[in-house]
Each structure stands twice: as structure tokens, then as C-alpha cells.
Coordinates of N, CA and C in Angstrom, one line a residue:
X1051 N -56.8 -0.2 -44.2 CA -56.9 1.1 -44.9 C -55.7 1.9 -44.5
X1052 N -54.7 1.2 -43.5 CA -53.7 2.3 -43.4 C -52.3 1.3 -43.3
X1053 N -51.7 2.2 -45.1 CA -50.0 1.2 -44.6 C -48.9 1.9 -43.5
X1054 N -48.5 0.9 -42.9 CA -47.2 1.4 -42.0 C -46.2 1.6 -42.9
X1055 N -45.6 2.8 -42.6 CA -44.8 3.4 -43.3 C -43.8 3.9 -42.4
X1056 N -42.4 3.2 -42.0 CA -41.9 3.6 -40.8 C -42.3 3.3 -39.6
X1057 N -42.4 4.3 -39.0 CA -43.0 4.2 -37.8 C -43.7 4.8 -37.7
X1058 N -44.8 5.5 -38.6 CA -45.8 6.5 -38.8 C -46.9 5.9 -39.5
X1059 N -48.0 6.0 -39.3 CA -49.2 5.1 -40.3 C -49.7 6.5 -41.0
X1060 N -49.6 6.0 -42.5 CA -50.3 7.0 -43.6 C -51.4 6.5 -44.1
X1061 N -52.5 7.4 -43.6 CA -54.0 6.7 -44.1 C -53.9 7.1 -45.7
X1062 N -54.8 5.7 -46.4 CA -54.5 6.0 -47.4 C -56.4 5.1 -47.7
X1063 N -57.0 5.7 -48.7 CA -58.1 5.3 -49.1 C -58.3 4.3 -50.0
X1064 N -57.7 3.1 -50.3 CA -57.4 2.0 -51.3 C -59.1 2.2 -51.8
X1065 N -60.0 2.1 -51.1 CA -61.2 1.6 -51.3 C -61.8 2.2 -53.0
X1066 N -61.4 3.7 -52.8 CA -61.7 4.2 -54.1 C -60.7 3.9 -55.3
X1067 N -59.6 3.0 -55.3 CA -58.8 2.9 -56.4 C -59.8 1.5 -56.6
X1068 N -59.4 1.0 -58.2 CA -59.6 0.3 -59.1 C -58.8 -0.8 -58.5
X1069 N -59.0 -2.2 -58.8 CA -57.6 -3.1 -57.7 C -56.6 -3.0 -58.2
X1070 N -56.2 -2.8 -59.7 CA -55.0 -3.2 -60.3 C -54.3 -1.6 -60.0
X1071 N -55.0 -0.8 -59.5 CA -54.0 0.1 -59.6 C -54.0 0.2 -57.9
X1072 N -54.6 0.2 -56.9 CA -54.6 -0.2 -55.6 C -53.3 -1.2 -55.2
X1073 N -53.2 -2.7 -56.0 CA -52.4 -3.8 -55.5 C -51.2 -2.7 -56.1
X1074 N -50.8 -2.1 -57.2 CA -49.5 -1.7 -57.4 C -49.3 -0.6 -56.7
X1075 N -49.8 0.4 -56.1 CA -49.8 1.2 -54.9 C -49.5 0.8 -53.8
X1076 N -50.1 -0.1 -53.3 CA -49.8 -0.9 -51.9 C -48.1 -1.5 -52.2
X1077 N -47.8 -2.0 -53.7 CA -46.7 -2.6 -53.5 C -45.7 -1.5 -53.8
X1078 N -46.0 -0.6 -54.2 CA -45.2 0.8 -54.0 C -44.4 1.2 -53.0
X1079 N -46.1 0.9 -52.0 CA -45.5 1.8 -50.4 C -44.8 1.0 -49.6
X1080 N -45.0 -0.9 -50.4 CA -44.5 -1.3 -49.4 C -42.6 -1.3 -49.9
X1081 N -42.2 -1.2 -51.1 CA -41.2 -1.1 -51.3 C -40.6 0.5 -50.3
X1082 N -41.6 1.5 -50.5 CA -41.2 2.4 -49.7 C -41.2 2.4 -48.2
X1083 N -42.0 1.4 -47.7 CA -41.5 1.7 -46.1 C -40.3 0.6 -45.6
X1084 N -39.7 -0.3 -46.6 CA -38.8 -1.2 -46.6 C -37.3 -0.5 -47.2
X1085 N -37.0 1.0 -47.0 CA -36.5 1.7 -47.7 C -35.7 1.1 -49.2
X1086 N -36.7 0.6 -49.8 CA -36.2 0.4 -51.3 C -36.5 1.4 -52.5
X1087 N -36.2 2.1 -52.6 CA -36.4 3.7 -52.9 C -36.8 3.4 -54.8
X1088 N -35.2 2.4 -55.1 CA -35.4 2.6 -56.2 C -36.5 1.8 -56.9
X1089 N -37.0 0.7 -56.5 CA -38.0 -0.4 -56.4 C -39.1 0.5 -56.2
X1090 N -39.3 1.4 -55.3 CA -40.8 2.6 -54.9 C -40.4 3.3 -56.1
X1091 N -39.6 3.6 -56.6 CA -39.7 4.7 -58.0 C -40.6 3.8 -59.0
X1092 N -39.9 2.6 -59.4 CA -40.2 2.1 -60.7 C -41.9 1.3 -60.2
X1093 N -42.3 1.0 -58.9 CA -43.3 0.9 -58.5 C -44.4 1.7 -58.9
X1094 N -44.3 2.8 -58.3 CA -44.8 4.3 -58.9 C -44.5 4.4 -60.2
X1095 N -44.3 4.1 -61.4 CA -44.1 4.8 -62.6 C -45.3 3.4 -63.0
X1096 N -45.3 1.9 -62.5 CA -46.2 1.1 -63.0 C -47.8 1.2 -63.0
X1097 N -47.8 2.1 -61.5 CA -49.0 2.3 -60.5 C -49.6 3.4 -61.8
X1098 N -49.1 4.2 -62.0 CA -48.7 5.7 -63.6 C -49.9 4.8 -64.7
X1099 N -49.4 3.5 -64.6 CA -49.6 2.7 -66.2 C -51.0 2.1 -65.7
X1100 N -50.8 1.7 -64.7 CA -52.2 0.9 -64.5 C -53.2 2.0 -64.2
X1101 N -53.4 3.1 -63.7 CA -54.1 4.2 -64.2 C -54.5 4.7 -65.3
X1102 N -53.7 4.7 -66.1 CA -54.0 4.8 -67.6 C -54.4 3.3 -67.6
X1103 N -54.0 2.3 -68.2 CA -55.0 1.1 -68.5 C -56.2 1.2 -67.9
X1104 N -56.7 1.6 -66.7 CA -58.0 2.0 -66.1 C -59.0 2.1 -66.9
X1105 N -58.1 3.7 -67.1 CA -59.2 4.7 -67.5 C -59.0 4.7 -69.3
X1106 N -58.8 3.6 -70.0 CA -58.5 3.4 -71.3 C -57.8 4.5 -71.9
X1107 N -56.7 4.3 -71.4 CA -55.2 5.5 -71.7 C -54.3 4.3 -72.1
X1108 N -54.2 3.9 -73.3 CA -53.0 3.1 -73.4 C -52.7 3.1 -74.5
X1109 N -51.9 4.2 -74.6 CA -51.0 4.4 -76.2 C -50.3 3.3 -76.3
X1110 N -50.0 2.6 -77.6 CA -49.0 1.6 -77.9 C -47.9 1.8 -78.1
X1111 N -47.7 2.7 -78.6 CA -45.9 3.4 -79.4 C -45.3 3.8 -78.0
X1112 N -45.8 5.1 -77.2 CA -44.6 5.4 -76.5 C -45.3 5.8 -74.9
X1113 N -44.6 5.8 -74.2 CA -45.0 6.2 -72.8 C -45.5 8.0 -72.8
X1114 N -45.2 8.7 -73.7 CA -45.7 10.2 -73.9 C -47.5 10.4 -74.3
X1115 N -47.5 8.8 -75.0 CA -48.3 8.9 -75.4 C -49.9 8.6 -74.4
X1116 N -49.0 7.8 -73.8 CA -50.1 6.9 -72.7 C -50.7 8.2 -72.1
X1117 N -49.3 8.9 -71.7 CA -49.7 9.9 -70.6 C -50.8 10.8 -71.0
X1118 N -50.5 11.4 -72.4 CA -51.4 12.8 -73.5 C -52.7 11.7 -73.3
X1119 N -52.6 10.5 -73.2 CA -54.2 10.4 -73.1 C -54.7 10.2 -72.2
X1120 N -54.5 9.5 -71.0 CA -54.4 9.9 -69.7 C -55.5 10.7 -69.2
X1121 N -54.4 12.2 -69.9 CA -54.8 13.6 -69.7 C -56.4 13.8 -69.9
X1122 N -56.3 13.4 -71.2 CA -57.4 13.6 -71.9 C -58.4 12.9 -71.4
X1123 N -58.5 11.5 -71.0 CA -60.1 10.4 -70.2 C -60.2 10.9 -69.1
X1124 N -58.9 11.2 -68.1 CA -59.8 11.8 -66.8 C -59.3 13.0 -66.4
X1125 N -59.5 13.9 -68.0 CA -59.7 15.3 -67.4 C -58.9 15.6 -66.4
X1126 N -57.7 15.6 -66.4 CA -56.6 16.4 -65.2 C -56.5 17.5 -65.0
X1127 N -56.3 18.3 -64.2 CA -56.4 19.6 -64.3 C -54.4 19.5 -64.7
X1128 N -53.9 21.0 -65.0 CA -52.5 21.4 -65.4 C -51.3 20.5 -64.6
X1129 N -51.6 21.0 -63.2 CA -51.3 20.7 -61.9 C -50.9 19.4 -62.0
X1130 N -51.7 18.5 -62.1 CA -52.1 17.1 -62.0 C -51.5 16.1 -62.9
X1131 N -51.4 16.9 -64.2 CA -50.7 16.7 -65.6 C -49.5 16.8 -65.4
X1132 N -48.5 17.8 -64.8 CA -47.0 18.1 -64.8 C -46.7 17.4 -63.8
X1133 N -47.4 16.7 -62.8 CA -46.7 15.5 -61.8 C -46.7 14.6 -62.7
X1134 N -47.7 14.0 -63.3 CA -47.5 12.4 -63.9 C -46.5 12.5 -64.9
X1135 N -46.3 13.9 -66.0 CA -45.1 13.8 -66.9 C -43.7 13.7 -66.0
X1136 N -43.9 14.3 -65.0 CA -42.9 14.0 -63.7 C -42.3 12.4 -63.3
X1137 N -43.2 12.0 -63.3 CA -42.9 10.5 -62.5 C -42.7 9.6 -63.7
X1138 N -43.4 9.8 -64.9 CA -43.5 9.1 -66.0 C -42.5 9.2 -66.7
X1139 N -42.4 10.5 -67.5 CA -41.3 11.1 -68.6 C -40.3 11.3 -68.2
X1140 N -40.3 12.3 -67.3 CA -38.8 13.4 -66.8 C -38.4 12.5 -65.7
X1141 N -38.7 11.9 -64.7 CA -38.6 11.1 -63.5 C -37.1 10.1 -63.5
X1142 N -38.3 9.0 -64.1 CA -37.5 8.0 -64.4 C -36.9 7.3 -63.3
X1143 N -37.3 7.8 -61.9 CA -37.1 7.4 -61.0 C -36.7 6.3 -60.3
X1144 N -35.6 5.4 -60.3 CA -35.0 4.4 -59.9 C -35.2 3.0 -60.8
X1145 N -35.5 3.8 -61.9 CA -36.1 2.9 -63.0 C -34.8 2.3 -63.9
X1146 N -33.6 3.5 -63.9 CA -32.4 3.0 -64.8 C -31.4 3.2 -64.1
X1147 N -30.5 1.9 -64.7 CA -29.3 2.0 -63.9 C -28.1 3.3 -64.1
X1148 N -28.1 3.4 -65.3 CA -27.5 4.8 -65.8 C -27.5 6.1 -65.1
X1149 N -28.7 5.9 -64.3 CA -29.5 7.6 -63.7 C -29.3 7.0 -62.4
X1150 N -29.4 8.2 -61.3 CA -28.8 8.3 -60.3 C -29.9 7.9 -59.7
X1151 N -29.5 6.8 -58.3 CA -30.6 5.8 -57.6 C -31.7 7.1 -57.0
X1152 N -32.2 6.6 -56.9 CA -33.2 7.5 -55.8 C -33.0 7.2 -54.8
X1153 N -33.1 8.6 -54.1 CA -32.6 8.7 -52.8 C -33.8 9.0 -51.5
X1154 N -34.0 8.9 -50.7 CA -34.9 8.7 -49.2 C -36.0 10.2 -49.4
X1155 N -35.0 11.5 -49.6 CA -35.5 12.7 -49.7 C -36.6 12.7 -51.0
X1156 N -36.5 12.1 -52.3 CA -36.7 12.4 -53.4 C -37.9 11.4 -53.8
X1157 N -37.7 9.7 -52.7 CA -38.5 9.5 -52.9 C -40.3 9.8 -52.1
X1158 N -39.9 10.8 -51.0 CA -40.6 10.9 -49.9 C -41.4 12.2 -51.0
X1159 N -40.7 12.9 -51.9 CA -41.4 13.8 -52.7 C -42.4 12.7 -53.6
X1160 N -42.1 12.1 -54.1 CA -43.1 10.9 -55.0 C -43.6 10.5 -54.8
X1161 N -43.7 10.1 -53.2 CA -44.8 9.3 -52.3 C -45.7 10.7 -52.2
X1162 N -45.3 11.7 -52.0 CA -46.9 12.5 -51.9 C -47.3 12.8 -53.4
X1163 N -46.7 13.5 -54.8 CA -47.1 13.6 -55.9 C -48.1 12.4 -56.4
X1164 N -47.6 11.2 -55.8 CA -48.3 9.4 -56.4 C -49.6 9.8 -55.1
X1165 N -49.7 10.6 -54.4 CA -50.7 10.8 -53.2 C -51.7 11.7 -53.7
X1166 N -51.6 12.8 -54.3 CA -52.0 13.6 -55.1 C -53.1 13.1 -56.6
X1167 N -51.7 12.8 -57.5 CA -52.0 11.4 -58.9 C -53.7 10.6 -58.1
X1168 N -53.4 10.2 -57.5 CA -54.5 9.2 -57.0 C -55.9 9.8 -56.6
X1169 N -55.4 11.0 -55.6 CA -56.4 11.4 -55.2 C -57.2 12.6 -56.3
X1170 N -56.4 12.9 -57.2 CA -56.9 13.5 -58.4 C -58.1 13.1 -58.8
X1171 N -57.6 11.6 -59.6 CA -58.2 11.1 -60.5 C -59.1 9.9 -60.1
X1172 N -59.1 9.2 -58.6 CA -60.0 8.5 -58.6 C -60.9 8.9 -56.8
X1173 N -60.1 9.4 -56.0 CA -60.7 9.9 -54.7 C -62.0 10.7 -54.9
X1174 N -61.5 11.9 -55.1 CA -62.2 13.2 -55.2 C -63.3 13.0 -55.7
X1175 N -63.5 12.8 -57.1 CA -64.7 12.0 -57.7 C -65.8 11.2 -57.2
X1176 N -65.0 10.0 -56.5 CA -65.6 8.9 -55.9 C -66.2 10.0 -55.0
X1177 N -65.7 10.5 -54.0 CA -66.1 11.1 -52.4 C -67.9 12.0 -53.2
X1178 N -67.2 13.0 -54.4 CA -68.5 13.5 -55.0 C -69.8 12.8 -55.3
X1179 N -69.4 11.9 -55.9 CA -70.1 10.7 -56.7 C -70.8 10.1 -55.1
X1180 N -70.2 9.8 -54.3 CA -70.9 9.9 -52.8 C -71.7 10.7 -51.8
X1181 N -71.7 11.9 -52.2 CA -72.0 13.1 -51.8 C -73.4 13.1 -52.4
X1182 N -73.3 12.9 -53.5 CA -74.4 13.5 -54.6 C -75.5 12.6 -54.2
X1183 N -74.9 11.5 -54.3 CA -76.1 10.3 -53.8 C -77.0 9.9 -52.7
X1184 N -75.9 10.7 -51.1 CA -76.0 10.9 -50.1 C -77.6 11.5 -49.7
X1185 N -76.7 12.8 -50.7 CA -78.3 13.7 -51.0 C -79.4 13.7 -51.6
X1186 N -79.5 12.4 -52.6 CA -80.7 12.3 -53.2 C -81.5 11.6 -52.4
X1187 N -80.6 10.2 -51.7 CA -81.3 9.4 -50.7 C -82.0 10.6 -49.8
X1188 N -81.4 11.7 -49.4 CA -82.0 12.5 -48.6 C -83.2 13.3 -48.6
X1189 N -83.1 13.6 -50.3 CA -84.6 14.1 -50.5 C -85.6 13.4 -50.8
X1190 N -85.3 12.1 -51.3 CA -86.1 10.8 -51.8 C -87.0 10.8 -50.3
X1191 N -86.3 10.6 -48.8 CA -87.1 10.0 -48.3 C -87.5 11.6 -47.4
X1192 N -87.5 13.0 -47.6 CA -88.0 13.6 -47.1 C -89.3 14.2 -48.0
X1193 N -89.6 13.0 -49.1 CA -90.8 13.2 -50.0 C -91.7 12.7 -49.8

């Protein structure tokens, strides 16, 4: 449950992601604690896609599209929305050779926003969806 990242361990909750978007996460961080920055960008932009394939977000024509639906299955709040057009649309993060590599600083900002992205849309939920249940078991057996 926790990748090394440096020389620092970043707990990270795999358990509540989906696998296909978990295994591209893990291979995200592991590009990022191997400082391959631009490999952690384009990592993170796939990790983007298999979230949308998840949660049946998968526009055919264009990557704008994937995202606007995205938005729409799991309910993002504003916040949550203008990171993923971030990493997805406007990013572009280590993805083209034309655009400037990503750099240590810029990817350590992605590593938290892709921290955020995740915990949005599949943690928070889960942990509720936990909660809720927690408590029924609780009145169930105080009946």
C-alpha cells in the first residue's frame, strides 16, 4: 500500500482504485520515483484514460471529449474538472517531443493533482460507501 518514492514512502490507497487504473498509477509513480519525469507525465495522462474507460467516459473523436464526459459519470466537482483538463488537454506533459520535457518541479505538481484526480473520484466515495455501511451493521445488530 505504500510506493517508495525517493527516499520518502507516499501512502497511497490502491485498494479503492479499479485495477486498470491502479496498475497505470503504480506505473506512473514508478516512472516518477526512477526520476523519468517525462514517462510520469505521459503515464499520468493514460492513468486520465483509464478513469474515464472505468467509469464509461470514452469519447471516440477526441480527448476533450472523453474528459466532458468524465465530468459528467462521476460528477466532479469545478476543482476536480480544471485539474484533469490540466493533465489531459492543456498539460500535455512529457507526452510530445516538440514541448518542453518535464521537469522534477512540475512533475512533483502532477504527482499531487493525479493524488487529488484519484482521490476525488474513486477514494472519498469508497471511504463513504464504507462509512455508511459501517453504520447499518451498527444498528442492525443494536436491534
Amino acid at each position: 500500500q505504500y510506493k517508495v518514492i525517493g527516499n520518502v514512502e507516499v501512502p497511497y490507497e490502491y485498494s479503492y482504485l479499479p485495477s486498470p487504473v491502479a496498475d497505470d498509477f503504480k506505473e506512473a509513480l514508478s516512472c516518477y520515483s526512477n526520476s523519468n519525469y517525462n514517462a510520469f507525465g505521459a503515464m499520468c495522462r493514460r492513468c486520465v484514460q483509464s478513469i474515464s474507460l472505468e467509469l464509461g467516459a470514452n469519447g471516440k473523436d477526441k480527448v476533450q471529449q472523453q474528459v466532458e464526459e468524465l465530468e459528467k459519470v462521476a460528477e466532479i466537482d469545478d476543482e476536480t474538472s480544471g485539474i484533469l483538463r490540466q493533465i489531459i488537454i492543456a498539460g500535455h506533459d512529457g507526452s510530445h517531443p516538440h514541448l518542453p520535457k518535464l521537469n522534477k518541479e512540475r512533475a512533483e505538481i502532477l504527482l499531487e493533482l493525479m493524488k487529488d484526480v484519484l482521490h476525488q473520484i474513486f477514494i472519498r466515495k469508497a471511504k463513504i460507501q464504507e462509512s455508511m455501511d459501517l453504520r447499518k451493521k451498527q444498528i442492525a445488530k443494536s436491534n
